[in-house]
Amino acid sequence: MRKIGWKVVPIAFFLLLCIFLWRGLSLNPHELPSVQLGKPLPQFSLPQLQEPNTFFNSTQLKGQVVLLNVWASWCAACIDEQVFMLHLAREGVPLYGLNYKDKPDDALRWLEQWGNPYKLVFEDRDGKVAIDLGVYGAPETFVIDKKGTIRYRHVGVMTKQVWLKEIAPLIKQLEEMS
């Protein structure tokens, strides 16, 4: 009887492992949970990329619905996203950039090469603000309402489909609210 019991343990372990793997494979990697949704944007004061002696305070985003895009010059996916971000900027979408764990010279060179869609870019060299936002990596985009509350988070490259289906309707709704 004892020999049969020891044979069941590896089989039970294997089945349990299969259940966990199956569950993991059924998850959508772009739907990462965010504990920050519905909460105020974390307070920060960061240097502006183009003017490092001038600091940008997170409270300056209040009063309008904005997109906060986390990007970096070392981020290959950010290049894919940049064309659409430039389109949004031309359409008048208020877009702010959080340059994530980057060297200022590299970031400035990247913006010169790929274009700058941002009203302002602020530097998060050590990544602390990104950690406070719950950022997993670049690119990520947040919708911030007029009161400075995080209303939406998109992980990965922003596309026209995501914009039209998720973000544009949300922005319109948030702009209509007082």
XYZ file of N, CA and C in Angstrom:
534
model
N 0.824 -1.194 0.000
C 0.000 0.000 0.000
C 0.872 1.264 0.000
N 1.968 1.244 0.711
C 2.845 2.418 0.756
C 3.469 2.708 -0.599
N 3.783 1.699 -1.376
C 4.382 1.897 -2.692
C 3.401 2.590 -3.640
N 2.135 2.283 -3.540
C 1.122 2.931 -4.376
C 0.997 4.403 -4.003
N 1.065 4.750 -2.720
C 0.963 6.127 -2.250
C 2.066 7.008 -2.808
N 3.269 6.501 -2.900
C 4.391 7.281 -3.421
C 4.277 7.472 -4.921
N 3.586 6.583 -5.599
C 3.393 6.735 -7.040
C 2.336 7.797 -7.339
N 1.419 8.015 -6.426
C 0.347 8.992 -6.610
C 0.874 10.418 -6.449
N 1.847 10.633 -5.606
C 2.370 11.980 -5.330
C 2.907 12.635 -6.603
N 3.781 12.003 -7.384
C 4.250 12.674 -8.606
C 3.129 12.939 -9.612
N 2.190 12.022 -9.710
C 1.071 12.222 -10.636
C 0.209 13.401 -10.177
N -0.068 13.482 -8.892
C -0.855 14.590 -8.344
C -0.116 15.915 -8.542
N 1.188 15.905 -8.309
C 1.997 17.114 -8.508
C 1.957 17.545 -9.972
N 2.108 16.576 -10.882
C 2.066 16.868 -12.319
C 0.717 17.463 -12.719
N -0.367 16.908 -12.233
C -1.699 17.425 -12.554
C -1.894 18.833 -12.007
N -1.430 19.077 -10.803
C -1.520 20.408 -10.211
C -0.715 21.416 -11.030
N 0.483 21.022 -11.442
C 1.315 21.889 -12.276
C 0.625 22.187 -13.600
N -0.012 21.181 -14.208
C -0.747 21.380 -15.465
C -1.882 22.385 -15.295
N -2.564 22.328 -14.184
C -3.657 23.266 -13.917
C -3.118 24.692 -13.843
N -2.013 24.905 -13.122
C -1.421 26.241 -13.026
C -0.938 26.747 -14.377
N -0.292 25.888 -15.151
C 0.182 26.292 -16.474
C -0.981 26.624 -17.402
N -2.029 25.807 -17.390
C -3.204 26.072 -18.219
C -3.814 27.415 -17.846
N -3.922 27.687 -16.569
C -4.484 28.962 -16.108
C -3.621 30.133 -16.587
N -2.315 29.982 -16.485
C -1.400 31.034 -16.920
C -1.480 31.301 -18.411
N -1.630 30.262 -19.195
C -1.722 30.431 -20.643
C -3.026 31.084 -21.080
N -4.037 31.026 -20.248
C -5.318 31.618 -20.617
C -5.406 33.102 -20.266
N -4.390 33.647 -19.630
C -4.403 35.062 -19.260
C -3.935 35.927 -20.424
N -4.469 37.137 -20.517
C -4.054 38.096 -21.520
C -2.944 38.963 -20.923
N -1.729 38.957 -21.496
C -0.624 39.716 -20.903
C -0.830 41.226 -20.957
N -1.749 41.699 -21.795
C -2.010 43.137 -21.865
C -3.018 43.588 -20.814
N -3.610 42.662 -20.112
C -4.568 42.998 -19.067
C -3.935 42.775 -17.703
N -2.862 43.529 -17.464
C -2.183 43.434 -16.178
C -2.963 44.241 -15.155
N -3.175 43.698 -13.991
C -3.939 44.441 -12.988
C -3.174 45.679 -12.526
N -3.889 46.695 -12.180
C -3.263 47.905 -11.663
C -3.999 48.345 -10.408
N -3.270 48.371 -9.319
C -3.874 48.816 -8.061
C -4.066 50.326 -8.057
N -3.498 51.027 -9.035
C -3.587 52.483 -9.076
C -4.862 53.003 -9.742
N -5.588 52.146 -10.470
C -6.810 52.616 -11.129
C -7.800 53.144 -10.102
N -8.326 54.329 -10.380
C -9.273 54.952 -9.467
C -8.606 55.727 -8.339
N -7.291 55.727 -8.313
C -6.551 56.443 -7.274
C -5.882 57.676 -7.871
N -5.573 58.647 -7.006
C -4.880 59.842 -7.512
C -3.502 59.487 -8.076
N -3.101 60.234 -9.076
C -1.760 60.107 -9.621
C -0.768 60.331 -8.480
N 0.229 59.452 -8.308
C 1.206 59.664 -7.237
C 1.873 61.031 -7.372
N 2.103 61.665 -6.254
C 2.754 62.975 -6.240
C 4.212 62.821 -6.651
N 4.646 63.708 -7.555
C 6.049 63.703 -7.941
C 6.455 65.083 -8.428
N 7.731 65.309 -8.384
C 8.340 66.500 -8.954
C 9.596 66.017 -9.665
N 9.588 66.135 -10.989
C 10.690 65.607 -11.789
C 11.231 66.684 -12.724
N 12.517 66.591 -13.060
C 13.072 67.562 -14.009
C 12.518 67.333 -15.412
N 12.329 68.450 -16.116
C 11.898 68.355 -17.502
C 13.089 67.938 -18.355
N 12.847 67.104 -19.330
C 13.931 66.589 -20.164
C 14.650 67.716 -20.910
N 13.891 68.611 -21.543
C 14.497 69.670 -22.341
C 15.061 70.805 -21.485
N 14.558 70.941 -20.254
C 15.037 71.982 -19.339
C 15.257 71.352 -17.964
N 16.396 70.680 -17.742
C 16.614 69.910 -16.517
C 16.582 70.727 -15.222
N 16.744 72.040 -15.322
C 16.676 72.878 -14.120
C 15.253 73.284 -13.775
N 14.298 72.939 -14.650
C 12.891 73.235 -14.411
C 12.181 71.932 -14.047
N 11.476 71.962 -12.935
C 10.808 70.759 -12.459
C 9.322 70.791 -12.784
N 8.792 69.615 -13.047
C 7.374 69.443 -13.335
C 6.747 68.723 -12.156
N 5.650 69.275 -11.655
C 4.940 68.692 -10.521
C 3.682 67.994 -11.030
N 3.399 66.829 -10.498
C 2.241 66.045 -10.962
C 0.922 66.798 -10.832
N 0.823 67.732 -9.908
C -0.429 68.480 -9.755
C -0.699 69.385 -10.964
N 0.317 69.627 -11.772
C 0.144 70.454 -12.966
C -0.705 69.756 -14.029
N -0.939 68.469 -13.884
C -1.767 67.734 -14.835
C -3.255 67.873 -14.527
N -3.585 68.402 -13.365
C -4.992 68.542 -12.998
C -5.671 69.609 -13.843
N -6.994 69.444 -14.017
C -7.779 70.429 -14.747
C -8.047 70.048 -16.191
N -7.445 68.979 -16.651
C -7.672 68.506 -18.012
C -7.510 66.981 -18.044
N -8.102 66.356 -19.031
C -7.911 64.916 -19.234
C -6.674 64.757 -20.100
N -5.708 63.959 -19.637
C -4.440 63.814 -20.347
C -4.035 62.349 -20.465
N -3.138 62.103 -21.409
C -2.466 60.820 -21.507
C -1.054 60.989 -20.961
N -0.652 60.059 -20.126
C 0.718 60.022 -19.614
C 1.357 58.768 -20.190
N 2.342 58.975 -21.056
C 2.981 57.862 -21.762
C 4.370 57.618 -21.190
N 4.604 56.380 -20.746
C 5.907 55.973 -20.222
C 6.701 55.393 -21.392
N 7.887 55.956 -21.659
C 8.690 55.557 -22.807
C 10.172 55.684 -22.475
N 11.003 55.139 -23.355
C 12.458 55.254 -23.189
C 13.139 55.071 -24.540
N 14.331 55.628 -24.671
C 15.067 55.493 -25.931
C 15.534 54.064 -26.164
N 15.710 53.307 -25.103
C 16.159 51.915 -25.217
C 15.003 50.958 -25.521
N 13.795 51.460 -25.586
C 12.594 50.642 -25.769
C 12.275 50.500 -27.260
N 12.491 49.310 -27.802
C 12.217 49.074 -29.228
C 10.735 49.235 -29.550
N 9.863 48.802 -28.661
C 8.421 48.914 -28.900
C 7.965 50.373 -28.929
N 8.694 51.249 -28.256
C 8.336 52.670 -28.239
C 8.462 53.285 -29.628
N 9.377 52.759 -30.441
C 9.520 53.233 -31.817
C 8.254 52.891 -32.600
N 7.760 51.668 -32.407
C 6.533 51.253 -33.091
C 5.351 52.140 -32.708
N 5.328 52.574 -31.478
C 4.227 53.380 -30.954
C 4.310 54.849 -31.377
N 5.512 55.317 -31.670
C 5.750 56.750 -31.861
C 4.944 57.355 -33.004
N 4.783 56.647 -34.084
C 4.020 57.183 -35.223
C 2.595 57.500 -34.794
N 1.985 56.592 -34.031
C 0.615 56.842 -33.588
C 0.562 57.962 -32.550
N 1.560 58.059 -31.686
C 1.600 59.138 -30.695
C 1.706 60.498 -31.391
N 2.489 60.563 -32.449
C 2.591 61.810 -33.218
C 1.246 62.167 -33.845
N 0.518 61.162 -34.322
C -0.824 61.378 -34.873
C -1.754 61.946 -33.795
N -1.718 61.359 -32.594
C -2.572 61.856 -31.507
C -2.246 63.300 -31.163
N -0.966 63.633 -31.138
C -0.552 65.005 -30.829
C -1.075 65.975 -31.886
N -1.006 65.590 -33.160
C -1.529 66.445 -34.241
C -3.036 66.630 -34.108
N -3.727 65.641 -33.537
C -5.170 65.723 -33.331
C -5.524 66.553 -32.093
N -4.517 67.006 -31.344
C -4.748 67.856 -30.176
C -4.906 67.112 -28.867
N -4.562 65.839 -28.823
C -4.656 65.068 -27.582
C -3.525 65.518 -26.644
N -3.865 65.950 -25.417
C -2.824 66.355 -24.469
C -2.013 65.129 -24.017
N -0.774 65.083 -24.442
C 0.083 63.924 -24.230
C 1.354 64.361 -23.507
N 1.607 63.733 -22.381
C 2.804 64.014 -21.589
C 3.663 62.759 -21.543
N 4.976 62.947 -21.548
C 5.886 61.814 -21.562
C 6.640 61.664 -20.263
N 6.696 60.444 -19.778
C 7.515 60.097 -18.612
C 8.664 59.256 -19.148
N 9.841 59.862 -19.244
C 11.013 59.170 -19.762
C 11.570 58.286 -18.650
N 11.561 56.986 -18.896
C 11.769 55.956 -17.883
C 13.178 55.363 -17.921
N 13.915 55.546 -16.824
C 15.249 54.944 -16.658
C 16.115 55.121 -17.896
N 16.290 56.350 -18.294
C 16.983 56.659 -19.542
C 18.070 57.693 -19.281
N 18.998 57.793 -20.202
C 20.008 58.847 -20.166
C 19.443 60.043 -20.921
N 19.520 61.235 -20.348
C 18.931 62.415 -20.998
C 19.401 62.630 -22.436
N 20.704 62.471 -22.687
C 21.207 62.675 -24.052
C 20.608 61.668 -25.031
N 20.466 60.422 -24.583
C 19.862 59.392 -25.434
C 18.396 59.714 -25.710
N 17.684 60.165 -24.683
C 16.267 60.489 -24.838
C 16.071 61.680 -25.783
N 16.893 62.696 -25.630
C 16.785 63.868 -26.512
C 17.107 63.498 -27.960
N 18.125 62.693 -28.152
C 18.497 62.237 -29.497
C 17.357 61.400 -30.112
N 16.734 60.559 -29.289
C 15.627 59.717 -29.744
C 14.445 60.579 -30.196
N 14.108 61.593 -29.394
C 13.005 62.489 -29.770
C 13.321 63.262 -31.053
N 14.581 63.639 -31.209
C 14.978 64.344 -32.430
C 14.850 63.423 -33.645
N 15.213 62.164 -33.470
C 15.155 61.216 -34.573
C 13.728 60.785 -34.910
N 12.918 60.482 -33.887
C 11.595 59.893 -34.107
C 10.450 60.887 -34.000
N 10.707 62.097 -33.499
C 9.665 63.108 -33.344
C 9.207 63.202 -31.900
N 8.734 64.383 -31.536
C 8.307 64.624 -30.156
C 6.820 64.979 -30.114
N 5.975 64.033 -29.704
C 4.537 64.298 -29.640
C 4.098 64.923 -28.313
N 5.020 65.065 -27.375
C 4.660 65.422 -26.000
C 4.632 66.923 -25.767
N 3.646 67.341 -24.949
C 3.615 68.732 -24.495
C 4.822 68.983 -23.613
N 5.109 68.029 -22.737
C 6.285 68.058 -21.862
C 6.758 66.635 -21.632
N 8.055 66.512 -21.443
C 8.645 65.228 -21.064
C 9.390 65.447 -19.762
N 9.129 64.582 -18.796
C 9.874 64.665 -17.543
C 10.643 63.372 -17.330
N 11.785 63.509 -16.644
C 12.729 62.403 -16.480
C 12.498 61.642 -15.185
N 12.372 60.336 -15.327
C 12.288 59.440 -14.168
C 13.508 58.520 -14.239
N 14.683 59.110 -13.991
C 15.943 58.388 -14.184
C 16.068 57.137 -13.330
N 15.615 57.209 -12.080
C 15.750 56.042 -11.198
C 14.521 55.133 -11.233
N 13.459 55.555 -11.918
C 12.272 54.723 -12.066
C 11.330 54.734 -10.873
N 11.548 55.623 -9.898
C 10.714 55.631 -8.702
C 9.258 55.985 -9.007
N 9.039 56.984 -9.838
C 7.665 57.369 -10.181
C 6.985 56.233 -10.944
N 7.726 55.602 -11.844
C 7.164 54.463 -12.581
C 6.775 53.343 -11.619
N 7.594 53.104 -10.619
C 7.261 52.088 -9.611
C 5.983 52.486 -8.885
N 5.873 53.759 -8.512
C 4.666 54.243 -7.836
C 3.421 54.082 -8.712
N 3.604 54.173 -10.029
C 2.490 53.994 -10.960
C 2.179 52.517 -11.203
N 3.099 51.652 -10.823
C 2.916 50.222 -11.062
C 3.348 49.794 -12.450
N 4.262 50.557 -13.051
C 4.736 50.269 -14.403
C 5.558 48.987 -14.412
N 5.267 48.125 -15.398
C 6.027 46.892 -15.602
C 7.175 47.124 -16.572
N 7.012 48.051 -17.500
C 8.025 48.339 -18.516
C 7.455 49.323 -19.519
N 8.282 49.719 -20.458
C 7.840 50.678 -21.459
C 7.488 49.931 -22.740
N 6.522 50.434 -23.492
C 5.662 51.579 -23.210
C 4.422 51.186 -22.405
N 3.965 52.141 -21.635
C 2.681 52.058 -20.939
C 2.052 53.433 -21.014
N 0.734 53.475 -21.085
C 0.024 54.741 -21.197
C -1.116 54.779 -20.190
N -1.237 55.912 -19.508
C -2.275 56.119 -18.503
C -3.184 57.256 -18.936
N -4.481 57.105 -18.648
C -5.433 58.196 -18.830
C -5.656 58.795 -17.446
N -5.420 60.097 -17.342
C -5.573 60.824 -16.081
C -6.726 61.805 -16.250
N -7.693 61.782 -15.315
C -8.844 62.679 -15.444
C -8.527 64.075 -14.919
N -9.525 64.960 -14.980
C -9.336 66.360 -14.594
C -8.954 66.545 -13.130
N -9.340 65.599 -12.303
C -9.023 65.688 -10.870
C -7.678 65.056 -10.541
N -7.006 64.516 -11.543
C -5.710 63.890 -11.316
C -5.809 62.427 -10.909
N -6.925 61.788 -11.247
C -7.144 60.383 -10.905
C -6.821 59.499 -12.111
N -6.151 58.390 -11.862
C -5.820 57.439 -12.919
C -7.083 56.664 -13.280
N -7.507 56.759 -14.538
C -8.744 56.121 -14.981
C -8.532 54.907 -15.882
N -7.359 54.809 -16.499
C -7.124 53.708 -17.424
C -5.624 53.499 -17.567
N -5.262 52.250 -17.842
C -3.861 51.914 -18.059
C -3.778 50.960 -19.237
N -2.943 51.313 -20.184
C -2.692 50.427 -21.327
C -1.236 49.998 -21.288
N -1.012 48.695 -21.285
C 0.337 48.136 -21.283
C 0.687 47.743 -22.704
N 1.823 48.211 -23.175
C 2.275 47.871 -24.519
C 2.058 49.010 -25.499
N 2.250 48.698 -26.751
C 2.164 49.695 -27.819
C 0.727 50.169 -28.000
N 0.563 51.470 -28.008
C -0.741 52.069 -28.287
C -1.007 51.945 -29.784
N -2.174 51.428 -30.117
C -2.546 51.268 -31.522
C -3.835 52.028 -31.807
N -4.134 52.163 -33.066
C -5.375 52.827 -33.468
C -6.582 52.065 -32.919
N -6.507 50.741 -32.944
C -7.615 49.927 -32.466
C -7.859 50.157 -30.977
N -6.799 50.158 -30.181
C -6.934 50.401 -28.736
C -7.476 51.800 -28.506
N -6.959 52.756 -29.264
C -7.404 54.137 -29.129
C -8.911 54.252 -29.397
N -9.355 53.717 -30.526
C -10.757 53.856 -30.905
C -11.698 53.061 -30.006
N -11.281 51.897 -29.581
C -12.159 51.023 -28.802
C -12.181 51.382 -27.321
N -11.040 51.721 -26.754
C -10.941 51.891 -25.305
C -10.751 53.343 -24.858
N -9.734 53.983 -25.405
C -9.280 55.250 -24.816
C -10.076 56.457 -25.290
N -10.301 56.594 -26.588
C -11.048 57.764 -27.086
C -12.436 57.873 -26.456
N -13.216 56.778 -26.373
C -14.526 56.902 -25.717
C -14.413 57.291 -24.237
N -13.400 56.759 -23.560
C -13.202 57.108 -22.155
C -12.844 58.575 -21.997
N -11.961 59.062 -22.839
C -11.578 60.491 -22.774
C -12.804 61.371 -23.020
N -13.595 61.022 -24.009
C -14.795 61.807 -24.303
C -15.733 61.834 -23.086
N -15.904 60.697 -22.489
C -16.763 60.603 -21.292
C -16.194 61.443 -20.149
N -14.897 61.366 -19.929
C -14.262 62.098 -18.831
C -14.295 63.605 -19.080
N -14.156 64.020 -20.338
C -14.199 65.455 -20.656
C -15.588 66.041 -20.449
N -16.618 65.199 -20.621
C -17.988 65.682 -20.442
C -18.360 65.802 -18.962
N -17.629 65.115 -18.108
C -17.897 65.203 -16.672
C -17.344 66.516 -16.132
N -18.006 67.047 -15.150
C -17.519 68.323 -14.588
C -16.455 68.117 -13.565
